[in-house]
mmCIF file of C-alpha atoms in Angstrom:
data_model
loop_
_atom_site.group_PDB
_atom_site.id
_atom_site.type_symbol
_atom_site.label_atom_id
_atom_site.label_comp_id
_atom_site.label_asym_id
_atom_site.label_seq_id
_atom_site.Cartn_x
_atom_site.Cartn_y
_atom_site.Cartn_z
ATOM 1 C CA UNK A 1 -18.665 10.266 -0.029
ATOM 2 C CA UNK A 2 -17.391 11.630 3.425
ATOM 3 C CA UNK A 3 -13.978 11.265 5.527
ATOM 4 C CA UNK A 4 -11.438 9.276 3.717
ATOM 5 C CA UNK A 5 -10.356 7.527 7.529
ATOM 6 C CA UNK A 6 -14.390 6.677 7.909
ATOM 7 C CA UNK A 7 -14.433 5.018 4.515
ATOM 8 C CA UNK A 8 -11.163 2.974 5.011
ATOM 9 C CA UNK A 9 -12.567 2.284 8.731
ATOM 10 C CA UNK A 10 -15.865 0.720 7.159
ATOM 11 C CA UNK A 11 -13.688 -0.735 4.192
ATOM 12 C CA UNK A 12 -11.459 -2.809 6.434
ATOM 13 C CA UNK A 13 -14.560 -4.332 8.573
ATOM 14 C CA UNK A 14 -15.971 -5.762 5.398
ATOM 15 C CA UNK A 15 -12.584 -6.991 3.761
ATOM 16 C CA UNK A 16 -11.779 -9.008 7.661
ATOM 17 C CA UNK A 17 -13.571 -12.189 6.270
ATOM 18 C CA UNK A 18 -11.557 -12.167 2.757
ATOM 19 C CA UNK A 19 -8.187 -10.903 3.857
ATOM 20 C CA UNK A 20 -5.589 -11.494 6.197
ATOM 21 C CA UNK A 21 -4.665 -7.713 5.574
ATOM 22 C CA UNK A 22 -7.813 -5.697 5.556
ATOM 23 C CA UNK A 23 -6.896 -2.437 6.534
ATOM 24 C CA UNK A 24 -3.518 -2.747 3.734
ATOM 25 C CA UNK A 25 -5.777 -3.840 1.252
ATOM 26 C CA UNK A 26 -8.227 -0.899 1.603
ATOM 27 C CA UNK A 27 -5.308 1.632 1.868
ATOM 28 C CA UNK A 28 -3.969 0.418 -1.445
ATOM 29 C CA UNK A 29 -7.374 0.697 -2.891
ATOM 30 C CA UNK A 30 -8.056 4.033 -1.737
ATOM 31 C CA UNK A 31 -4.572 5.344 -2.493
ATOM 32 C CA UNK A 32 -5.142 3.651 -6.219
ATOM 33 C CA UNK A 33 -8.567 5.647 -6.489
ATOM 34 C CA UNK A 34 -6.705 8.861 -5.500
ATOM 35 C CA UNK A 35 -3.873 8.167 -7.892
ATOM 36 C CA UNK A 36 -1.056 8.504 -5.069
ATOM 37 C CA UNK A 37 1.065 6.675 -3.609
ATOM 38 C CA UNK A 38 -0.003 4.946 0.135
ATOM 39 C CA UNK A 39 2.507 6.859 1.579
ATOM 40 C CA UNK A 40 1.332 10.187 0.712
ATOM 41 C CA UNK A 41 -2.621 9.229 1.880
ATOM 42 C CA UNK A 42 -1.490 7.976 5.070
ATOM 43 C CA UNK A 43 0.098 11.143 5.554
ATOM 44 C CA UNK A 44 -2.913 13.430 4.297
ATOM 45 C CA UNK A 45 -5.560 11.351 5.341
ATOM 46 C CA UNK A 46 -7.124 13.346 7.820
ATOM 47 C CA UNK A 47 -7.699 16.235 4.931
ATOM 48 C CA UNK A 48 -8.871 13.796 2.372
ATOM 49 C CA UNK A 49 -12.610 13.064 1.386
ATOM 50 C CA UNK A 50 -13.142 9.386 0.149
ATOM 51 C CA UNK A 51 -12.834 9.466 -4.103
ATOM 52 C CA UNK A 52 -15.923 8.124 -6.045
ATOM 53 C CA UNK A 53 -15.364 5.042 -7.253
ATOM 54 C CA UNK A 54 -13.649 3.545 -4.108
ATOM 55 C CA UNK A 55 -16.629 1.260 -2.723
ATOM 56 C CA UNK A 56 -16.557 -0.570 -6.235
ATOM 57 C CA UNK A 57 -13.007 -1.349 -5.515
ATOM 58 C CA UNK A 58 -13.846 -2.369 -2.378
ATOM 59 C CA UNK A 59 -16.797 -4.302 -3.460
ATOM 60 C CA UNK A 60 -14.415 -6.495 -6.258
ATOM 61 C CA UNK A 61 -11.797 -7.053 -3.301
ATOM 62 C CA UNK A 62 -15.115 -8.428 -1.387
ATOM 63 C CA UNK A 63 -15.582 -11.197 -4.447
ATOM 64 C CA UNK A 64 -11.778 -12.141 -3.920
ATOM 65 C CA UNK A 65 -10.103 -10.361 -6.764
ATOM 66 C CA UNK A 66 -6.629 -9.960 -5.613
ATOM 67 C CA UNK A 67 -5.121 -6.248 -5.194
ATOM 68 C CA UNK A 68 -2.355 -6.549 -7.324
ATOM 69 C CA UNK A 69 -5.062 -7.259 -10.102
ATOM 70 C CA UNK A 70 -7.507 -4.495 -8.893
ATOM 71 C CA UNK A 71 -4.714 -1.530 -8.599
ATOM 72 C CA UNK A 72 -2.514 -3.035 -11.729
ATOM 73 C CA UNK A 73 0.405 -3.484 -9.976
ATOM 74 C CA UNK A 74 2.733 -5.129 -7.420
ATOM 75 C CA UNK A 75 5.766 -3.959 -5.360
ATOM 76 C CA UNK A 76 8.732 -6.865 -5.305
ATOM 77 C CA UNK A 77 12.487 -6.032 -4.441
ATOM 78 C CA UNK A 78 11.601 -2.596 -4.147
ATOM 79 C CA UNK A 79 10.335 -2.501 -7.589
ATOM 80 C CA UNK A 80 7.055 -1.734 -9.020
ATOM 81 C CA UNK A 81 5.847 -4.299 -11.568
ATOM 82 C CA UNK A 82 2.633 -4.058 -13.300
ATOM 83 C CA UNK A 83 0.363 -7.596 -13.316
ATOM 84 C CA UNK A 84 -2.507 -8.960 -15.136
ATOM 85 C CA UNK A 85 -4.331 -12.377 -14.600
ATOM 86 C CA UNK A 86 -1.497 -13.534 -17.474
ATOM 87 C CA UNK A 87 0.864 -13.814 -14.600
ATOM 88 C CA UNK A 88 1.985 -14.823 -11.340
ATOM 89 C CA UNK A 89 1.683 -12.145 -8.920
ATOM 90 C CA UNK A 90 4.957 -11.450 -7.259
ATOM 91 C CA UNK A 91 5.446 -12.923 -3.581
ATOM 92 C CA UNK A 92 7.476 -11.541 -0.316
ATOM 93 C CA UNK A 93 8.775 -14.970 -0.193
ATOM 94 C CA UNK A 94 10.274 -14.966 -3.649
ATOM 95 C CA UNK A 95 12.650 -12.169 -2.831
ATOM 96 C CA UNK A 96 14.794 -14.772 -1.176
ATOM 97 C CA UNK A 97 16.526 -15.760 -4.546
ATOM 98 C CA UNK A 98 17.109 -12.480 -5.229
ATOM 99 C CA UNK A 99 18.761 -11.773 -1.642
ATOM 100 C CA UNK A 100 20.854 -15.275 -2.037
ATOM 101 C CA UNK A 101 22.130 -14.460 -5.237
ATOM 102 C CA UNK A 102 23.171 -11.173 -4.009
ATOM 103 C CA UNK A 103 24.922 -12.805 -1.363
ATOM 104 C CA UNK A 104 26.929 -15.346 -3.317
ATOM 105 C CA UNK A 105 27.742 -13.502 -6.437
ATOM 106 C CA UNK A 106 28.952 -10.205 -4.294
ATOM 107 C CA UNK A 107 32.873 -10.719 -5.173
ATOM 108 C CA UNK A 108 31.916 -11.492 -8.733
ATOM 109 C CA UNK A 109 28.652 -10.814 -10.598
ATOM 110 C CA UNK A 110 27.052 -13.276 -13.015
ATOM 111 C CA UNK A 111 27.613 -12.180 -16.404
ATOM 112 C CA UNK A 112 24.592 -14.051 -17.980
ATOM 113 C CA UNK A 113 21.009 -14.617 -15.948
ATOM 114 C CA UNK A 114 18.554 -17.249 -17.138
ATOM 115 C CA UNK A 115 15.113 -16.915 -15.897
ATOM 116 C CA UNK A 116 12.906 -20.361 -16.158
ATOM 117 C CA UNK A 117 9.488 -19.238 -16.091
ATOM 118 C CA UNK A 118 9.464 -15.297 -16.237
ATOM 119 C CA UNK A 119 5.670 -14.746 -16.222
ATOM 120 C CA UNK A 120 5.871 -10.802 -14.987
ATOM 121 C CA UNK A 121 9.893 -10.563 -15.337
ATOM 122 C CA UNK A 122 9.893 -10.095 -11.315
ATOM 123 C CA UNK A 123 12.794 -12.400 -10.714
ATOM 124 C CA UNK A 124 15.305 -11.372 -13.782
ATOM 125 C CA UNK A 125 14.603 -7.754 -13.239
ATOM 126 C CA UNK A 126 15.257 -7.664 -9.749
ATOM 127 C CA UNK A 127 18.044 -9.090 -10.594
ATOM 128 C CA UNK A 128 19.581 -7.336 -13.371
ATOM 129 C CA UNK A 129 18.450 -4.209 -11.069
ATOM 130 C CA UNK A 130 21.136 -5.724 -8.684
ATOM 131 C CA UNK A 131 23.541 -6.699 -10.719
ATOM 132 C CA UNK A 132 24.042 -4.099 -13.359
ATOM 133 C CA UNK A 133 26.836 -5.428 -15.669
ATOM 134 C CA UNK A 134 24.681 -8.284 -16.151
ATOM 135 C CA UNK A 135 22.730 -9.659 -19.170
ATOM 136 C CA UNK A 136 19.573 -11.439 -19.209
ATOM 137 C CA UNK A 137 17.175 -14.138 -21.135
ATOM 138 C CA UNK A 138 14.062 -15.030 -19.945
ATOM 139 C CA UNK A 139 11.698 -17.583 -20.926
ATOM 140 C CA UNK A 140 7.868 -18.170 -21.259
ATOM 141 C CA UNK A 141 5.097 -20.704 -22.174
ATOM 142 C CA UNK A 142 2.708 -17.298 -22.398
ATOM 143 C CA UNK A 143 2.881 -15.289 -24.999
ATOM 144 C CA UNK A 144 0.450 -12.486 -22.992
ATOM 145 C CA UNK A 145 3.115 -13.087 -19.853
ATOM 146 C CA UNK A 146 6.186 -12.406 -21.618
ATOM 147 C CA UNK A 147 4.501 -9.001 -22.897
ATOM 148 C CA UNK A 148 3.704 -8.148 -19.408
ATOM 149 C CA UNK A 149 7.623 -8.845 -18.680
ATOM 150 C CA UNK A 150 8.547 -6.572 -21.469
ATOM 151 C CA UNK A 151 6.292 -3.607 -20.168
ATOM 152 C CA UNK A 152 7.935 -3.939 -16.789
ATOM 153 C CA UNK A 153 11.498 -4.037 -18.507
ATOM 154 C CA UNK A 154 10.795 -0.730 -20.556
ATOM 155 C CA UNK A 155 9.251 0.745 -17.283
ATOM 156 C CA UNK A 156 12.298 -0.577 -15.409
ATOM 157 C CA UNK A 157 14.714 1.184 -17.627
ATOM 158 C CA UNK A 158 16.241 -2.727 -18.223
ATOM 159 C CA UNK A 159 15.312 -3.550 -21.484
ATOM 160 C CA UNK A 160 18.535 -2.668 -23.212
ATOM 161 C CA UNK A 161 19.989 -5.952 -20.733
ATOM 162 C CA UNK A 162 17.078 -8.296 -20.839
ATOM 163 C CA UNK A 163 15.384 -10.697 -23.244
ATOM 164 C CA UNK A 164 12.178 -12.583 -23.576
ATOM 165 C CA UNK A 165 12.066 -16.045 -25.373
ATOM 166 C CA UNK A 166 8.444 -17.287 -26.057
ATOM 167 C CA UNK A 167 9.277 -21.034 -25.181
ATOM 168 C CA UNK A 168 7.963 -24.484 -23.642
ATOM 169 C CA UNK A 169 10.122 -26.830 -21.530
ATOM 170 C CA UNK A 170 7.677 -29.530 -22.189
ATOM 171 C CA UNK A 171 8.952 -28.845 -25.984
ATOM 172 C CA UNK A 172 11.904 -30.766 -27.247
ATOM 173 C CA UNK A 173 15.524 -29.422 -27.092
ATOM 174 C CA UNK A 174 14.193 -26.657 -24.881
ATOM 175 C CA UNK A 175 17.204 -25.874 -23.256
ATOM 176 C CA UNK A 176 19.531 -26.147 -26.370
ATOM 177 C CA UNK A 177 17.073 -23.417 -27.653
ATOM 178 C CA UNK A 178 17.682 -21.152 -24.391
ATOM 179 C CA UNK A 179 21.546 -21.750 -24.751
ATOM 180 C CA UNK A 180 24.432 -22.216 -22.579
ATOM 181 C CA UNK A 181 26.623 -20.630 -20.022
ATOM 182 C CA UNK A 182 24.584 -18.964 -17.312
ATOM 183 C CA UNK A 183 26.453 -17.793 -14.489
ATOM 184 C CA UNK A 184 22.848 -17.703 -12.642
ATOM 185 C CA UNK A 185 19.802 -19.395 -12.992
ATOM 186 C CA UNK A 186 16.648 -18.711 -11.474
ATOM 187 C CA UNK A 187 13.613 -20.533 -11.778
ATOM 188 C CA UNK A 188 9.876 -20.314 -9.981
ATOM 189 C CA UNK A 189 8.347 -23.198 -11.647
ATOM 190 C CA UNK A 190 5.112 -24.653 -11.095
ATOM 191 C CA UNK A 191 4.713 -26.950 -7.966
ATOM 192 C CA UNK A 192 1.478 -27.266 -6.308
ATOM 193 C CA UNK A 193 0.230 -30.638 -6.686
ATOM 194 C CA UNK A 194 -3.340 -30.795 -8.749
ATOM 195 C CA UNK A 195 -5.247 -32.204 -5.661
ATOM 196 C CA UNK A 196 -4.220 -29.191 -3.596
ATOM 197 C CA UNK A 197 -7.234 -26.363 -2.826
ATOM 198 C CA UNK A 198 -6.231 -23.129 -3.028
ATOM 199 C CA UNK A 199 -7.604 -19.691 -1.715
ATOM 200 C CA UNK A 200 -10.475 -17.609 -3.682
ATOM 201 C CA UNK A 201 -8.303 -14.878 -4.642
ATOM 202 C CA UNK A 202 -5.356 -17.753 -6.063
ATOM 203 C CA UNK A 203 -7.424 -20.439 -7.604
ATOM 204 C CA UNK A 204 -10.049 -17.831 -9.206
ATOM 205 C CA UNK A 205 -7.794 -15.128 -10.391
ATOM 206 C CA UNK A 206 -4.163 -16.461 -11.558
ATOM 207 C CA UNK A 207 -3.363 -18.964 -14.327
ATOM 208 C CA UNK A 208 -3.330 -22.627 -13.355
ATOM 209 C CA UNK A 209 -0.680 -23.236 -16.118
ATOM 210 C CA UNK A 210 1.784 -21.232 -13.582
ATOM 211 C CA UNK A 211 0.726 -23.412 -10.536
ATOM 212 C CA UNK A 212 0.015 -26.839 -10.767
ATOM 213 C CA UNK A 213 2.384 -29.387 -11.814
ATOM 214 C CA UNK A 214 1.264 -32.977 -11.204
ATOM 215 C CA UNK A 215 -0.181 -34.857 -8.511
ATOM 216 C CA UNK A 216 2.679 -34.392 -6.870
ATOM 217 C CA UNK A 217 3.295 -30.875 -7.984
ATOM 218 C CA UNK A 218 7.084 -32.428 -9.160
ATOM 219 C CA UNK A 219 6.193 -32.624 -13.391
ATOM 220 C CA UNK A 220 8.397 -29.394 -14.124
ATOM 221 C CA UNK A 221 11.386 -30.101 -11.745
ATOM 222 C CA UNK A 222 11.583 -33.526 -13.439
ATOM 223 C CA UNK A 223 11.875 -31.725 -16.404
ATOM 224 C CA UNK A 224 13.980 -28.440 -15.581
ATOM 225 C CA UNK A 225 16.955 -29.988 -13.415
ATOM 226 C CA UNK A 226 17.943 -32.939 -15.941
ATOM 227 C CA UNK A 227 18.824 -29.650 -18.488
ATOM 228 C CA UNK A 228 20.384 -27.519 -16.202
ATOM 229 C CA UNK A 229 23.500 -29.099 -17.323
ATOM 230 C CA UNK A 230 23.358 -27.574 -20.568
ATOM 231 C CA UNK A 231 22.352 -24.084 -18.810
ATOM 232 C CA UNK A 232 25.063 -23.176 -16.579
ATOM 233 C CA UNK A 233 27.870 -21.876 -16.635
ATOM 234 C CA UNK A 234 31.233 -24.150 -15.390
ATOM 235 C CA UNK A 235 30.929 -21.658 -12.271
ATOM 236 C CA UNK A 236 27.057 -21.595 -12.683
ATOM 237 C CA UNK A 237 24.904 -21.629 -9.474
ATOM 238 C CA UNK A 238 20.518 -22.555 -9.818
ATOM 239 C CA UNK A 239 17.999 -21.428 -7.508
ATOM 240 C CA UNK A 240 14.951 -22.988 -7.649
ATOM 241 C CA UNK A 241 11.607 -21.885 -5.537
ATOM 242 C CA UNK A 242 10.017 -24.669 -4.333
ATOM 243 C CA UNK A 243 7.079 -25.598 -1.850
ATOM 244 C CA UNK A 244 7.397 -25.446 2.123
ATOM 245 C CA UNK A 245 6.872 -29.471 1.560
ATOM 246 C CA UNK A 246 9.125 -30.099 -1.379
ATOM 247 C CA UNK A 247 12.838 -30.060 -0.121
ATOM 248 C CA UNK A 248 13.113 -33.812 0.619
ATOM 249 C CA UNK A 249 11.844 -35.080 -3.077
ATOM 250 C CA UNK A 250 13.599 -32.419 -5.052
ATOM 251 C CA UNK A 251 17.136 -32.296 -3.241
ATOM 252 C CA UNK A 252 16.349 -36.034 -4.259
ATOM 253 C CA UNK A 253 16.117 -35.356 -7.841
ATOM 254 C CA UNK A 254 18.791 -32.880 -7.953
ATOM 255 C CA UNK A 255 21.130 -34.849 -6.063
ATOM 256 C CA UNK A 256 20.325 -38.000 -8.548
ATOM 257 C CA UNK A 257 21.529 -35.268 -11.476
ATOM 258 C CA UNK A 258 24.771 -34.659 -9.430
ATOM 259 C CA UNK A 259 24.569 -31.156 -8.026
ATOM 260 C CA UNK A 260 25.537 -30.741 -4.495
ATOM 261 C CA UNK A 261 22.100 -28.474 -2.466
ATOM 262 C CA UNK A 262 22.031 -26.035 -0.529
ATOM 263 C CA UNK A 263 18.268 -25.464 1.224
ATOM 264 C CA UNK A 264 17.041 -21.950 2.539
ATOM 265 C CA UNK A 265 14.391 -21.487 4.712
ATOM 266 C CA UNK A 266 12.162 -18.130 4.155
ATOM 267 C CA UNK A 267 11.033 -14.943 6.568
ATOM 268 C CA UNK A 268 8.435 -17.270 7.928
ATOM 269 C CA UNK A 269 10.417 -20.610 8.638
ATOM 270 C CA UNK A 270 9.172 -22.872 5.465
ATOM 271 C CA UNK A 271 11.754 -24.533 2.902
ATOM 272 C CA UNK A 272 11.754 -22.201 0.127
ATOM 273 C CA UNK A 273 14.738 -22.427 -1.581
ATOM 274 C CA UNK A 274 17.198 -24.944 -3.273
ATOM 275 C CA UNK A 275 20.646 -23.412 -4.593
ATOM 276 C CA UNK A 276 22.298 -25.858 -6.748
ATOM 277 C CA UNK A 277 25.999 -26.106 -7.493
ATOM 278 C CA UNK A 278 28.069 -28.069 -10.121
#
């Protein structure tokens, strides 16, 4: 197929209308087609000839498919998770509940995590990663999510700390079925109101169950701060993800439930995170 550089070169140019990172996207393409890591092609590119089967990579990026869904995988915390169109695929942004937690347990570590919402496991691995005298439970609406999660906690070498729970918190006595006394909750819930319009590669390739929730994208924080009583821990601490829009109404309806909020701005300046506190 010629020059490996040539066919990234020519890759990029085509991916610039899709993607705001062409040139990433077609070096973890290539580097997926070579089975190596990006790392090791950037630093033998200008040996390498361009592997068959590349362009048709290319070629599914150009119809939107996300990445993380063409290679398999997704890097979050340092972490390599493997993703399917079952599940959420990890964001940059996301990694701030993982770095707040860090930050406010670091005298004394949370013996028991709860994760609201686990789809790939991202957000109670990372965390058990962190915190290693820590036990997990994890819950899911998605059967085919939660065994997703469970691949990445075998691959993670976490499994023996971390536990899946196929359940619904639109189902009755939800939480009473999760249990009590989490020193750390962490929860990416659904929020994107079902008006909004989303990008090709979002609205065509991951589940809708995982991203809308209402007109005004509030259904599941109605639902998920109301229990979180019966959740945590006396000491217990809740981080919940929410939209760059969202702090005002759901402060609102965490305040109403008596927890005093903290909000956290991410890497790029948005509200992105509420930490809620007996």
């Amino acid at each position: 197929m010629g020059e490996a550089a040539a066919a990234l070169r020519e890759a990029a140019r085509k991916l610039s209308d899709i993607s705001d990172s062409p040139r990433l996207d077609a070096e973890l393409l290539m580097a997926h087609a070579l089975q190596m890591e990006r790392s090791q092609l950037l630093l033998n590119l200008p040996g390498l000839e361009a592997p068959l089967g590349f362009s048709a990579l290319v070629e599914r990026r150009q119809r939107s498919e996300p990445v993380a869904h063409i290679i398999g995988r997704k890097e979050f915390w340092g972490l390599d998770f493997r993703v399917t169109s079952d599940v959420l695929i990890p964001r940059p942004d996301s990694e701030l509940l993982i770095e707040e937690a860090v930050r406010l347990f670091a005298s004394a570590h949370p013996q028991r995590i709860a994760d609201l919402g686990t789809g790939s496991g991202a957000l109670l691995l990372a965390a058990l990663h962190e915190f290693p005298e820590s036990r997990g439970l994890a819950m899911d609406a998605s059967a085919a999510a939660l065994q997703v999660a469970h691949e990445n906690a075998d691959a993670l070498g976490l499994a023996d700390r971390a536990r899946f729970l196929l359940l619904d918190w639109t189902s009755a006595d939800w939480a009473s079925a999760l249990g009590s006394g989490f020193d750390l909750v962490l929860a990416n819930p659904p929020y994107i109101s079902t008006g909004t319009r989303l990008s090709a590669d979002v609205a065509g390739f991951e589940p809708h169950r995982a991203l809308f929730a209402g007109a005004e994208g509030l259904d599941d924080y109605r639902i998920i701060i109301p229990a979180l009583g019966k959740l945590l821990s006396p000491r217990g601490i809740a981080m919940l993800e929410i939209g760059f829009d969202q702090a005002k109404p759901v402060s609102q309806l965490a305040s109403d439930s008596g927890y005093h909020v903290e909000l956290k701005q991410d890497l790029g300046g948005n509200d992105r995170l509420l930490v809620l506190r007996h």
